[in-house]
Coordinates of C-alpha atoms and ligand atoms in Angstrom, one line a residue:
M1 CA -15.2 -47.5 38.6
E2 CA -16.5 -44.3 40.3
A3 CA -19.6 -44.1 42.5
S4 CA -22.7 -42.5 40.9
V5 CA -23.6 -39.1 42.3
F6 CA -27.2 -39.5 41.3
S7 CA -29.9 -40.3 43.8
P8 CA -32.3 -41.8 44.1
L9 CA -31.3 -44.3 41.5
S10 CA -34.0 -45.2 38.9
D11 CA -35.9 -48.5 39.3
V12 CA -34.0 -49.9 36.3
E13 CA -30.8 -49.4 38.3
R14 CA -32.3 -51.4 41.1
I15 CA -33.2 -54.2 38.7
K16 CA -29.8 -54.3 37.1
T17 CA -28.1 -54.3 40.5
A18 CA -30.2 -57.3 41.8
S19 CA -30.0 -59.2 38.5
R20 CA -26.8 -61.2 39.0
L21 CA -25.4 -60.0 35.7
L22 CA -28.6 -60.0 33.8
R23 CA -30.1 -63.3 35.1
G24 CA -32.8 -61.9 37.4
T25 CA -35.7 -64.3 37.5
L26 CA -35.8 -64.8 33.8
A27 CA -35.6 -68.6 34.1
E28 CA -38.7 -68.6 36.4
S29 CA -40.5 -66.2 34.2
L30 CA -40.1 -68.4 31.2
D31 CA -41.2 -71.4 33.1
D32 CA -44.5 -69.8 34.3
A33 CA -47.1 -71.2 31.9
W34 CA -49.9 -69.2 33.5
T35 CA -49.1 -66.0 31.7
G36 CA -47.7 -65.0 28.3
A37 CA -45.8 -62.2 30.1
L38 CA -42.5 -62.1 32.1
R39 CA -42.3 -60.8 35.7
V40 CA -42.1 -57.0 35.6
D41 CA -38.4 -56.7 36.5
D42 CA -37.5 -59.4 33.9
T43 CA -39.1 -57.2 31.1
Q44 CA -36.2 -54.8 31.6
L45 CA -33.5 -57.6 31.8
I46 CA -34.7 -59.4 28.6
K47 CA -33.7 -56.3 26.6
F48 CA -30.0 -57.0 27.2
H49 CA -30.7 -60.5 25.7
G50 CA -32.0 -58.8 22.5
S51 CA -35.7 -59.0 23.1
Y52 CA -38.7 -56.8 24.1
Q53 CA -41.9 -57.9 25.6
Q54 CA -44.8 -56.3 23.6
D55 CA -48.5 -56.8 23.1
D56 CA -50.7 -56.3 20.1
R57 CA -52.1 -52.8 20.8
E58 CA -55.0 -53.3 18.4
L59 CA -56.2 -56.2 20.5
R60 CA -56.0 -54.5 23.9
N61 CA -59.6 -53.3 24.2
E62 CA -61.1 -56.5 22.9
R63 CA -59.1 -58.6 25.2
E64 CA -59.8 -56.4 28.2
L65 CA -63.5 -56.7 27.5
A66 CA -63.1 -60.5 27.3
K67 CA -61.2 -60.4 30.6
L68 CA -58.1 -61.8 28.9
E69 CA -54.6 -60.6 29.5
P70 CA -53.1 -58.6 26.7
A71 CA -51.9 -60.6 23.6
Y72 CA -48.3 -60.7 24.8
S73 CA -45.5 -61.6 22.4
F74 CA -41.8 -60.8 22.0
M75 CA -39.8 -58.8 19.4
I76 CA -36.3 -60.2 18.9
R77 CA -33.5 -58.0 17.5
T78 CA -30.3 -59.4 16.1
R79 CA -26.7 -58.2 16.7
T80 CA -25.5 -58.1 13.1
P81 CA -22.7 -55.5 12.9
G82 CA -22.9 -53.5 9.7
G83 CA -26.0 -55.7 8.8
V84 CA -24.1 -58.4 7.0
V85 CA -25.4 -62.0 6.7
T86 CA -24.7 -64.9 4.5
P87 CA -27.4 -66.5 2.2
A88 CA -27.6 -69.4 4.6
Q89 CA -28.2 -67.1 7.5
W90 CA -30.8 -65.3 5.5
L91 CA -32.6 -68.5 4.8
A92 CA -32.4 -69.4 8.5
L93 CA -33.9 -66.1 9.6
D94 CA -36.6 -66.4 7.0
A95 CA -37.5 -69.9 8.3
I96 CA -37.5 -68.7 11.9
A97 CA -39.8 -65.8 11.0
Q98 CA -42.2 -68.3 9.4
R99 CA -42.1 -70.8 12.2
Y100 CA -42.0 -68.7 15.3
A101 CA -42.9 -65.1 14.4
N102 CA -45.3 -63.2 12.2
G103 CA -43.9 -64.4 9.0
S104 CA -42.1 -61.2 8.0
L105 CA -38.6 -59.8 8.5
R106 CA -38.0 -56.2 9.5
L107 CA -34.7 -54.4 8.6
T108 CA -33.9 -51.7 11.1
T109 CA -32.3 -48.3 10.9
R110 CA -29.3 -49.8 12.7
Q111 CA -28.7 -52.6 10.3
A112 CA -30.3 -55.3 12.4
F113 CA -33.2 -57.8 11.8
Q114 CA -36.2 -57.7 14.0
I115 CA -38.8 -60.4 14.1
H116 CA -42.1 -59.7 15.9
G117 CA -44.8 -61.9 17.5
V118 CA -42.8 -64.7 19.2
I119 CA -44.8 -66.1 22.1
K120 CA -43.1 -66.7 25.4
R121 CA -42.9 -70.5 25.3
E122 CA -41.2 -70.2 21.9
L123 CA -38.6 -67.6 22.9
K124 CA -36.0 -70.1 23.8
P125 CA -36.3 -72.3 20.7
T126 CA -36.3 -69.1 18.6
L127 CA -33.1 -67.8 20.1
Q128 CA -31.6 -71.3 19.8
A129 CA -32.5 -71.3 16.1
I130 CA -31.0 -67.9 15.6
N131 CA -27.8 -68.9 17.4
A132 CA -27.6 -72.1 15.3
A133 CA -27.4 -69.8 12.3
L134 CA -24.3 -68.3 14.0
I135 CA -26.2 -65.0 14.7
D136 CA -26.8 -63.8 18.3
T137 CA -28.9 -61.2 19.9
I138 CA -26.6 -60.3 22.8
A139 CA -26.7 -56.6 23.6
A140 CA -28.9 -55.8 20.7
C141 CA -31.0 -53.8 23.2
G142 CA -30.5 -52.7 26.8
D143 CA -28.1 -50.3 28.6
V144 CA -25.0 -51.4 26.7
N145 CA -23.3 -50.7 23.4
R146 CA -25.8 -51.7 20.7
N147 CA -25.4 -53.1 17.2
L148 CA -22.7 -51.2 15.3
L149 CA -23.8 -49.0 12.5
I150 CA -21.1 -49.3 9.8
A151 CA -20.9 -47.6 6.4
S152 CA -22.5 -50.0 3.9
N153 CA -20.9 -50.9 0.6
Y154 CA -18.0 -52.1 2.6
D155 CA -16.5 -54.0 -0.3
A156 CA -16.4 -50.8 -2.3
S157 CA -12.8 -50.4 -1.5
P158 CA -10.2 -52.2 0.7
I159 CA -10.6 -49.2 3.1
H160 CA -14.3 -50.0 3.6
A161 CA -13.4 -53.6 4.5
E162 CA -10.7 -52.3 6.9
V163 CA -13.1 -50.0 8.7
H164 CA -15.6 -52.8 8.9
A165 CA -13.1 -55.1 10.5
Q166 CA -11.9 -52.5 13.0
A167 CA -15.5 -51.6 13.9
V168 CA -16.3 -55.2 14.5
A169 CA -13.3 -55.6 16.7
L170 CA -14.4 -52.6 18.8
G171 CA -17.9 -54.0 19.1
E172 CA -16.5 -57.4 20.3
H173 CA -14.4 -55.6 22.8
L174 CA -17.4 -53.9 24.2
L175 CA -19.6 -56.9 24.5
P176 CA -20.9 -57.9 27.9
R177 CA -19.0 -60.8 29.4
T178 CA -21.8 -62.3 31.5
R179 CA -22.5 -66.0 30.7
A180 CA -26.2 -65.3 31.5
Y181 CA -27.2 -65.4 27.8
Y182 CA -25.5 -68.7 27.1
Q183 CA -26.9 -70.3 30.2
L184 CA -30.5 -69.1 29.8
W185 CA -31.0 -69.7 26.2
L186 CA -28.3 -72.1 25.1
D187 CA -28.3 -74.4 28.1
E188 CA -24.6 -73.7 29.0
E189 CA -24.0 -75.1 32.4
Q190 CA -23.2 -72.7 35.2
I191 CA -20.2 -74.0 37.1
A192 CA -20.7 -73.3 40.8
G193 CA -18.1 -71.0 42.3
T194 CA -16.7 -69.7 39.0
P195 CA -16.2 -66.0 39.4
E196 CA -17.8 -63.8 36.8
E197 CA -17.5 -60.1 36.3
E198 CA -18.0 -57.4 33.8
P199 CA -14.6 -55.8 33.5
I200 CA -15.8 -52.9 31.3
Y201 CA -19.4 -52.4 32.3
G202 CA -19.4 -53.4 36.0
P203 CA -22.5 -55.0 37.6
T204 CA -24.9 -52.2 36.7
Y205 CA -23.9 -51.7 33.0
L206 CA -24.4 -48.3 31.5
P207 CA -26.9 -45.6 32.6
R208 CA -28.7 -46.0 29.2
K209 CA -28.3 -47.3 25.7
F210 CA -25.1 -46.5 23.9
K211 CA -24.7 -46.3 20.1
I212 CA -21.6 -46.3 17.9
G213 CA -21.4 -45.6 14.2
F214 CA -18.6 -45.7 11.6
A215 CA -18.7 -43.6 8.4
V216 CA -16.5 -43.6 5.4
P217 CA -16.6 -40.1 4.0
P218 CA -17.8 -38.7 1.7
S219 CA -20.8 -40.8 2.5
N220 CA -22.7 -40.2 5.8
D221 CA -25.1 -43.0 5.2
V222 CA -24.9 -43.9 8.9
D223 CA -26.0 -40.4 10.1
L224 CA -22.8 -40.3 12.1
F225 CA -23.7 -37.3 14.2
A226 CA -26.8 -38.9 15.6
Q227 CA -24.6 -41.5 17.4
D228 CA -23.4 -41.4 21.0
L229 CA -20.0 -42.1 19.5
G230 CA -19.0 -41.6 15.9
F231 CA -15.9 -42.5 13.9
A232 CA -15.3 -40.9 10.6
A233 CA -12.6 -42.8 8.7
I234 CA -9.7 -40.6 7.6
I235 CA -8.0 -41.7 4.4
E236 CA -4.7 -40.1 3.6
N237 CA -2.8 -41.0 0.4
G238 CA -5.1 -44.0 0.0
V239 CA -4.4 -45.3 3.5
L240 CA -6.7 -45.5 6.5
T241 CA -4.7 -43.5 9.0
G242 CA -7.4 -43.1 11.7
Y243 CA -10.6 -41.5 12.6
N244 CA -12.2 -38.2 13.6
V245 CA -14.1 -38.9 16.7
S246 CA -17.5 -37.3 17.6
A247 CA -19.5 -37.8 20.7
G248 CA -22.8 -36.9 22.2
G249 CA -25.2 -37.4 19.4
G250 CA -28.7 -38.6 20.1
L251 CA -32.2 -37.9 18.9
G252 CA -34.8 -39.1 21.4
T253 CA -37.0 -36.4 23.0
T254 CA -40.2 -36.3 25.0
H255 CA -43.1 -34.1 23.9
G256 CA -43.6 -31.2 26.3
D257 CA -40.4 -31.9 28.3
A258 CA -38.0 -29.1 27.4
R259 CA -35.2 -30.8 29.3
T260 CA -35.0 -33.3 26.5
Y261 CA -33.6 -32.5 23.0
A262 CA -32.1 -33.9 19.9
R263 CA -28.4 -33.2 19.6
L264 CA -25.6 -33.7 17.1
G265 CA -22.3 -35.1 18.2
D266 CA -19.3 -32.8 18.9
T267 CA -16.1 -33.6 17.1
L268 CA -13.4 -34.2 19.7
G269 CA -10.4 -34.7 17.4
F270 CA -8.4 -37.2 15.4
I271 CA -7.0 -40.5 16.7
T272 CA -5.0 -43.2 14.9
C273 CA -6.4 -46.7 14.2
A274 CA -4.1 -48.1 17.0
D275 CA -6.0 -46.0 19.6
L276 CA -9.5 -46.9 18.5
I277 CA -10.3 -49.5 21.1
K278 CA -8.7 -47.4 24.0
V279 CA -10.7 -44.3 23.0
G280 CA -14.0 -46.3 22.4
E281 CA -13.7 -47.9 25.9
A282 CA -12.8 -44.6 27.5
V283 CA -15.8 -42.8 26.1
L284 CA -18.0 -45.6 27.2
T285 CA -16.6 -45.8 30.8
T286 CA -16.8 -42.0 31.1
Q287 CA -20.5 -42.3 30.4
R288 CA -20.7 -45.3 32.7
D289 CA -19.4 -43.3 35.6
H290 CA -20.8 -39.9 34.9
G291 CA -24.1 -40.6 33.2
N292 CA -27.4 -39.8 35.1
R293 CA -28.6 -43.0 36.7
S294 CA -31.5 -41.3 38.4
D295 CA -33.7 -40.0 35.5
R296 CA -33.6 -42.1 32.4
K297 CA -34.9 -39.3 30.3
L298 CA -31.7 -37.5 30.9
S299 CA -29.2 -40.3 31.0
R300 CA -27.9 -40.5 27.4
L301 CA -24.3 -39.4 26.8
K302 CA -25.5 -36.2 25.1
Y303 CA -26.8 -34.9 28.5
T304 CA -23.6 -36.1 30.3
I305 CA -21.5 -34.1 27.9
D306 CA -23.7 -31.0 28.2
R307 CA -23.6 -31.3 32.0
L308 CA -19.8 -31.7 32.2
A309 CA -19.0 -29.4 29.2
V310 CA -17.3 -30.8 26.1
D311 CA -13.8 -29.9 27.1
V312 CA -14.0 -31.5 30.5
F313 CA -15.5 -34.6 28.9
K314 CA -12.8 -34.7 26.3
A315 CA -10.0 -34.3 28.9
E316 CA -11.5 -37.2 30.9
V317 CA -11.6 -39.4 27.9
E318 CA -8.0 -38.6 27.1
R319 CA -7.0 -39.3 30.7
R320 CA -8.7 -42.7 30.7
A321 CA -7.5 -43.7 27.3
G322 CA -4.0 -42.4 27.7
V323 CA -4.4 -40.8 24.3
V324 CA -4.4 -37.1 23.3
F325 CA -6.7 -36.1 20.5
A326 CA -5.0 -34.5 17.5
P327 CA -6.8 -31.7 15.7
A328 CA -9.6 -33.2 13.7
R329 CA -8.8 -33.7 10.0
I330 CA -10.9 -31.9 7.4
V331 CA -13.7 -34.1 6.1
V332 CA -15.9 -33.4 3.2
W333 CA -19.4 -35.1 3.3
R334 CA -21.1 -35.4 -0.1
Q335 CA -23.9 -37.8 0.3
Q336 CA -26.3 -39.5 2.7
G337 CA -28.8 -42.3 1.9
D338 CA -28.2 -45.4 -0.3
R339 CA -27.0 -45.8 -3.8
F340 CA -29.7 -47.9 -5.4
G341 CA -29.4 -50.4 -8.2
W342 CA -26.4 -52.1 -9.6
Q343 CA -22.8 -51.3 -8.6
E344 CA -20.1 -52.9 -10.6
S345 CA -17.4 -54.9 -9.0
A346 CA -14.6 -53.4 -7.0
A347 CA -11.0 -54.2 -7.9
E348 CA -10.6 -56.8 -5.2
T349 CA -13.7 -58.7 -6.2
P350 CA -13.4 -58.8 -10.0
G351 CA -16.5 -59.7 -11.8
R352 CA -18.8 -59.4 -8.8
A353 CA -21.4 -56.8 -8.6
S354 CA -23.9 -55.6 -5.9
L355 CA -27.5 -54.6 -6.2
T356 CA -29.1 -52.3 -3.6
L357 CA -32.9 -52.7 -3.3
R358 CA -35.5 -50.3 -1.9
I359 CA -37.4 -52.0 0.9
Q360 CA -40.2 -49.7 2.1
A361 CA -39.8 -49.0 5.8
G362 CA -37.6 -52.1 6.0
R363 CA -40.5 -54.6 6.0
I364 CA -39.9 -57.8 4.0
A365 CA -43.2 -59.7 3.6
D366 CA -45.2 -61.5 1.0
R367 CA -48.2 -59.3 0.0
E368 CA -50.7 -59.5 -2.8
A369 CA -48.9 -56.8 -4.8
A370 CA -45.4 -58.2 -4.3
T371 CA -43.9 -61.3 -2.9
N372 CA -40.6 -59.8 -1.5
L373 CA -40.0 -62.5 1.1
T374 CA -40.3 -65.3 -1.4
G375 CA -38.2 -63.5 -3.9
L376 CA -35.4 -63.0 -1.4
R377 CA -35.6 -66.6 -0.4
E378 CA -35.2 -67.7 -4.0
I379 CA -32.3 -65.3 -4.4
A380 CA -30.6 -66.6 -1.2
R381 CA -30.8 -70.1 -2.6
I382 CA -28.6 -69.2 -5.6
H383 CA -26.6 -66.2 -4.3
A384 CA -22.9 -66.8 -3.6
G385 CA -22.1 -63.4 -1.9
D386 CA -23.9 -61.9 1.1
F387 CA -26.7 -59.7 2.1
R388 CA -26.2 -56.3 3.8
I389 CA -28.8 -54.2 5.5
T390 CA -28.1 -50.5 4.9
P391 CA -28.5 -47.9 7.6
N392 CA -31.6 -46.7 5.8
Q393 CA -33.6 -49.9 6.1
N394 CA -32.8 -51.0 2.6
L395 CA -31.0 -54.2 1.4
A396 CA -27.9 -54.8 -0.7
I397 CA -27.3 -58.1 -2.4
A398 CA -23.5 -58.0 -2.5
G399 CA -20.9 -60.0 -4.3
I400 CA -23.2 -61.2 -7.0
T401 CA -21.2 -63.6 -9.4
P402 CA -21.6 -63.2 -13.2
D403 CA -23.2 -66.7 -13.5
T404 CA -26.1 -65.7 -11.1
R405 CA -26.6 -62.1 -12.2
A406 CA -29.3 -62.7 -14.8
A407 CA -31.2 -65.1 -12.6
I408 CA -31.1 -62.7 -9.6
A409 CA -32.2 -59.8 -11.9
D410 CA -35.2 -61.9 -13.0
L411 CA -36.2 -62.8 -9.5
V412 CA -36.0 -59.2 -8.4
R413 CA -38.4 -58.2 -11.1
A414 CA -40.7 -61.2 -10.7
H415 CA -41.2 -60.6 -7.0
G416 CA -41.6 -56.8 -7.1
L417 CA -38.2 -56.1 -5.5
D418 CA -37.5 -53.5 -8.3
L419 CA -39.0 -50.5 -6.6
H420 CA -35.7 -48.6 -7.0
E421 CA -36.4 -48.6 -10.8
H422 CA -39.9 -47.1 -10.4
L423 CA -40.1 -44.9 -7.4
P424 CA -39.1 -41.2 -7.6
P425 CA -36.2 -40.0 -5.3
V426 CA -38.6 -38.7 -2.6
R427 CA -39.9 -42.3 -2.1
L428 CA -36.5 -43.9 -2.2
N429 CA -35.0 -41.7 0.5
S430 CA -37.7 -42.0 3.1
L431 CA -37.7 -43.9 6.4
A432 CA -40.3 -44.9 8.9
C433 CA -40.0 -46.5 12.3
V434 CA -42.1 -49.6 13.2
A435 CA -44.8 -47.8 15.4
F436 CA -48.2 -49.6 15.5
P437 CA -49.2 -52.3 16.2
T438 CA -46.2 -53.5 18.2
C439 CA -44.3 -50.5 19.5
P440 CA -45.7 -49.7 23.0
L441 CA -44.5 -46.1 22.7
A442 CA -46.2 -45.3 19.3
M443 CA -48.6 -42.3 19.3
A444 CA -49.2 -42.4 15.5
E445 CA -48.7 -44.7 12.6
A446 CA -45.3 -44.7 10.8
E447 CA -44.3 -47.9 8.9
R448 CA -47.9 -48.6 7.8
Y449 CA -48.5 -45.0 6.9
L450 CA -45.3 -44.5 4.8
P451 CA -46.5 -46.0 1.5
A452 CA -49.7 -44.0 1.4
F453 CA -48.1 -40.8 2.6
G454 CA -45.2 -41.2 0.2
A455 CA -47.6 -41.6 -2.7
K456 CA -49.4 -38.4 -1.8
V457 CA -46.2 -36.4 -1.5
E458 CA -45.1 -37.8 -4.8
E459 CA -48.3 -36.5 -6.4
L460 CA -47.9 -33.1 -4.8
L461 CA -44.4 -32.8 -6.1
E462 CA -45.5 -33.9 -9.6
N463 CA -48.2 -31.2 -9.5
H464 CA -45.5 -28.6 -9.0
G465 CA -43.1 -29.9 -11.6
L466 CA -40.8 -31.3 -9.0
A467 CA -41.2 -35.0 -9.7
R468 CA -37.4 -35.7 -9.6
A469 CA -36.8 -33.6 -6.5
D470 CA -34.6 -35.5 -4.1
I471 CA -36.1 -34.8 -0.7
G472 CA -35.6 -36.8 2.4
V473 CA -38.8 -37.7 4.3
R474 CA -38.8 -39.5 7.6
I475 CA -41.7 -40.5 9.8
S476 CA -41.5 -41.6 13.5
G477 CA -44.6 -42.6 15.5
C478 CA -43.3 -40.7 18.5
P479 CA -40.6 -38.3 19.5
N480 CA -38.1 -41.0 20.3
G481 CA -37.0 -40.6 16.7
C482 CA -36.2 -44.2 15.7
S483 CA -36.3 -43.2 12.0
R484 CA -34.0 -40.2 12.8
P485 CA -36.7 -37.7 11.7
F486 CA -34.9 -34.8 13.3
L487 CA -32.3 -34.9 10.6
A488 CA -34.8 -35.0 7.7
E489 CA -35.7 -32.3 5.3
I490 CA -39.3 -33.2 6.0
G491 CA -39.8 -35.0 9.4
L492 CA -43.1 -36.2 10.8
V493 CA -43.2 -37.0 14.5
G494 CA -46.2 -38.7 15.9
K495 CA -48.3 -36.7 18.4
A496 CA -51.6 -38.7 18.4
L497 CA -53.4 -41.1 16.0
G498 CA -53.4 -39.4 12.7
R499 CA -51.6 -36.3 14.0
Y500 CA -48.0 -35.3 13.7
N501 CA -45.5 -32.5 14.3
L502 CA -44.0 -31.3 11.1
H503 CA -40.3 -30.6 11.1
L504 CA -38.4 -28.8 8.3
G505 CA -34.9 -27.7 7.5
G506 CA -32.6 -30.7 7.8
D507 CA -30.1 -31.0 5.0
R508 CA -29.4 -34.0 2.6
L509 CA -26.2 -34.9 4.4
G510 CA -27.4 -35.6 7.9
L511 CA -25.3 -32.8 9.3
R512 CA -28.1 -30.5 10.5
L513 CA -31.0 -30.8 12.9
N514 CA -34.3 -29.6 11.5
R515 CA -36.9 -27.4 13.3
L516 CA -40.5 -27.8 14.5
Y517 CA -42.6 -25.9 11.9
R518 CA -46.2 -27.0 12.6
E519 CA -47.5 -28.8 15.7
N520 CA -50.1 -31.5 16.0
I521 CA -51.6 -31.4 12.5
D522 CA -53.5 -34.0 10.5
E523 CA -52.9 -35.3 7.0
S524 CA -54.9 -32.7 5.2
E525 CA -53.1 -29.9 6.9
I526 CA -49.7 -31.6 6.4
L527 CA -50.4 -32.0 2.7
S528 CA -51.8 -28.5 2.2
T529 CA -48.7 -27.0 4.1
L530 CA -46.3 -29.1 2.0
G531 CA -48.2 -28.2 -1.2
G532 CA -47.8 -24.5 -0.5
L533 CA -44.1 -25.0 0.3
F534 CA -43.5 -27.0 -2.8
A535 CA -45.1 -24.2 -4.9
R536 CA -42.8 -21.6 -3.4
Y537 CA -39.8 -24.0 -3.6
A538 CA -40.5 -24.5 -7.4
N539 CA -40.4 -20.8 -7.9
E540 CA -37.9 -19.4 -5.4
R541 CA -35.1 -22.0 -5.1
E542 CA -31.7 -21.0 -6.1
N543 CA -29.8 -23.2 -8.6
S544 CA -29.7 -26.7 -7.2
E545 CA -30.7 -25.7 -3.7
G546 CA -32.2 -28.6 -1.8
F547 CA -35.6 -28.4 -0.2
G548 CA -34.1 -28.5 3.4
D549 CA -31.7 -25.7 2.6
Y550 CA -34.5 -23.7 0.9
T551 CA -36.9 -24.1 3.9
L552 CA -34.2 -23.1 6.2
R553 CA -33.4 -19.9 4.2
R554 CA -36.9 -18.8 3.2
V555 CA -39.4 -20.5 5.4
L556 CA -37.8 -20.9 8.8
E557 CA -35.7 -17.8 7.9
V558 CA -32.7 -18.9 9.9
G559 CA -29.9 -16.4 9.4
A560 CA -26.3 -17.2 8.7
G561 CA -24.5 -18.3 11.9
E562 CA -27.8 -19.3 13.4
Q563 CA -28.1 -22.8 12.1
P564 CA -30.7 -25.0 13.9
Ligands
SRM1 FE1 -35.7 -47.0 18.7 C1 -37.2 -47.4 21.7 C2 -37.5 -49.4 17.3 C3 -33.5 -47.1 16.1 C4 -34.4 -44.0 19.7 N1 -37.1 -48.3 19.4 C5 -37.6 -48.3 20.7 C6 -38.5 -49.5 20.9 C7 -37.7 -50.7 21.4 C8 -39.7 -49.3 21.8 C9 -39.6 -49.6 23.2 O1 -38.7 -49.1 23.9 O2 -40.3 -50.5 23.7 C10 -39.0 -49.7 19.4 C11 -39.4 -51.1 19.0 C12 -40.5 -51.1 18.0 C13 -40.9 -52.4 17.5 O3 -42.1 -52.8 17.7 O4 -40.1 -53.0 16.8 C14 -37.8 -49.1 18.7 N2 -35.5 -48.2 17.1 C15 -36.4 -49.0 16.6 C16 -36.1 -49.5 15.2 C17 -36.6 -50.9 14.9 C18 -36.8 -48.5 14.3 C19 -36.8 -48.9 12.8 O5 -37.9 -48.8 12.3 O6 -35.8 -49.3 12.2 C20 -34.6 -49.2 15.2 C21 -33.8 -50.4 15.7 C22 -32.4 -50.2 15.7 C23 -31.5 -51.4 16.0 O7 -31.5 -52.3 15.2 O8 -30.9 -51.4 17.1 C24 -34.5 -48.1 16.2 N3 -34.2 -45.8 18.0 C25 -33.5 -46.0 16.8 C26 -32.8 -44.8 16.5 C27 -31.9 -44.5 15.3 C28 -30.5 -44.9 15.5 O9 -30.1 -45.5 16.5 O10 -29.7 -44.5 14.6 C29 -33.0 -43.9 17.5 C30 -32.6 -42.4 17.6 C31 -31.1 -42.2 18.0 C32 -30.9 -42.2 19.4 O11 -30.9 -43.3 20.0 O12 -30.9 -41.1 20.0 C33 -33.9 -44.5 18.5 N4 -35.7 -45.9 20.4 C34 -35.2 -44.7 20.6 C35 -35.6 -44.2 21.8 C36 -35.2 -42.8 22.4 C37 -33.9 -42.9 23.2 C38 -33.6 -41.6 24.0 O13 -32.5 -41.3 24.1 O14 -34.5 -41.0 24.4 C39 -36.4 -45.2 22.4 C40 -37.1 -45.1 23.8 C41 -36.2 -45.4 24.9 O15 -35.1 -45.8 24.8 O16 -36.7 -45.2 26.0 C42 -36.5 -46.2 21.5
SF4_2 FE1 -41.8 -46.8 18.6 FE2 -41.5 -44.2 18.8 FE3 -39.4 -45.7 18.0 FE4 -41.4 -45.3 16.4 S1 -40.1 -43.7 17.1 S2 -40.5 -47.3 16.9 S3 -43.1 -45.2 17.7 S4 -40.4 -45.7 20.0

């Protein structure tokens, strides 16, 4: 481990250093019945355990006037690599959400579950219940490698399953080794004098969050180039021979801070499967030792790479891994997003089918219009396969047996889970982050705004004879970009309540960053701007030109060789 050259260290570095491998004073904070909050330093440490302290932002003023502390509660995020859970695990998470949280499940853009609204005294029982279902939350948040994003449809071919298994092995290798999680939440005894260390991370972990994705081309459903570290599976003569490796992707920015930017990963080259873990660890430790530990706005791997220069970074990874990158193999990307509806069985699971459902903004709840949560509970009771969260906040019911197929289809219809049969493409391929009321960083609505905004865009498209246009729309409540809006054909990025920056020009494959087109505009201006653009697109597009490509060519007028 090499000493950091950055000074002064950020406060989070001080907290990690003093934490005794992520323990801090969490035990004392949890025992303190006088407040619903943790001690300030512990609010940073609890992230590594898979939870964030939040408060209901809509109750802030009212509680302040009543001289009450904010309505503190906790969000818990699972570590579910590739988003796969069994029906029994689904039922357990559902029951946990009813008993301890706000009664809904949230599917995330990184194939995890989030539950919101857990109060402090119920954090421990909630985490115990999650672990009893054989799911954990270790490293789901914090300055460590996060939940792995893995190409969905992993039973589509034996290759998908192989990639999934190799990805999971890398994820396990990169898990923190501290026993703090087990001692704090699961009552494991701490044996005095037992040495404990973090062989990969060291005592201060990484400078910042670290994200890995695995794609199986031609599908880029994981938005591979938005990841700190990306692996694109290379299949030659029907065999998985290795991966093209990309590094330095990341989307978070800060309004008005030109030092921050969204960036796509650079392709470093090809490695064989045998070198996957060595290279994964080398990229992570290079970032551990060279990342900025002074200014957290500039500490992601993308900034480290730009500071060092890609070639220097690549040479350092090769030195650490003892692996030389071969030239990258040619990869053809043909699709992004999810394949909705029924997929018939793959050869290795004869007779079994899967059904991918549209879940708007990933929220599974019972509402007057549709009882999605109940429907999925009923399905979990009879389903013999598993459930898979897609990287786009949707849900696949995978491995459906012939004897349950009709019953599952009936339940899907009865509980309004059949949006994929009714919504036009523009509303199937949209994402929205959580934002209000729980996200402390939200500047504008996202999840709660998506259905209404989607309906208005749908109407606009219909008015211009574009009802079937397949356009990707993504809304984030702030420029951190949790719904990956900077890759969208139409991206809305929150600026203030009811106001957004409008970004245009992404492609439909997640291979190009979009550009800021209009700043700080409200709904009426967004819709009138889009209406005008749709009218032009309807008349001026060439052949099957996508909306993002069209806006790049005719609206943003980006010339060849000058891609954003
Ligand atoms: Fe995110 C912070 C939600 C995917 C970039 N993100 C947050 C927090 C935890 C707010 C906070 O720090 O207190 C949000 C919690 C909201 C809530 O109430 O639940 C939050 N992020 C989410 C989720 C749930 C969005 C969703 O609607 O699905 C996604 C959870 C993923 C998971 O399961 O692990 C989520 N976040 C992303 C992605 C997309 C991705 O990873 O593919 C990004 C952009 C890619 C990237 O990391 O560059 C993303 N989230 C951020 C950032 C900006 C990081 C940066 O480099 O600047 C923050 C803020 C931060 O870290 O300081 C953030
Ligand atoms: Fe919160 Fe911003 Fe992420 Fe949305 S993009 S969940 S508002 S941090």
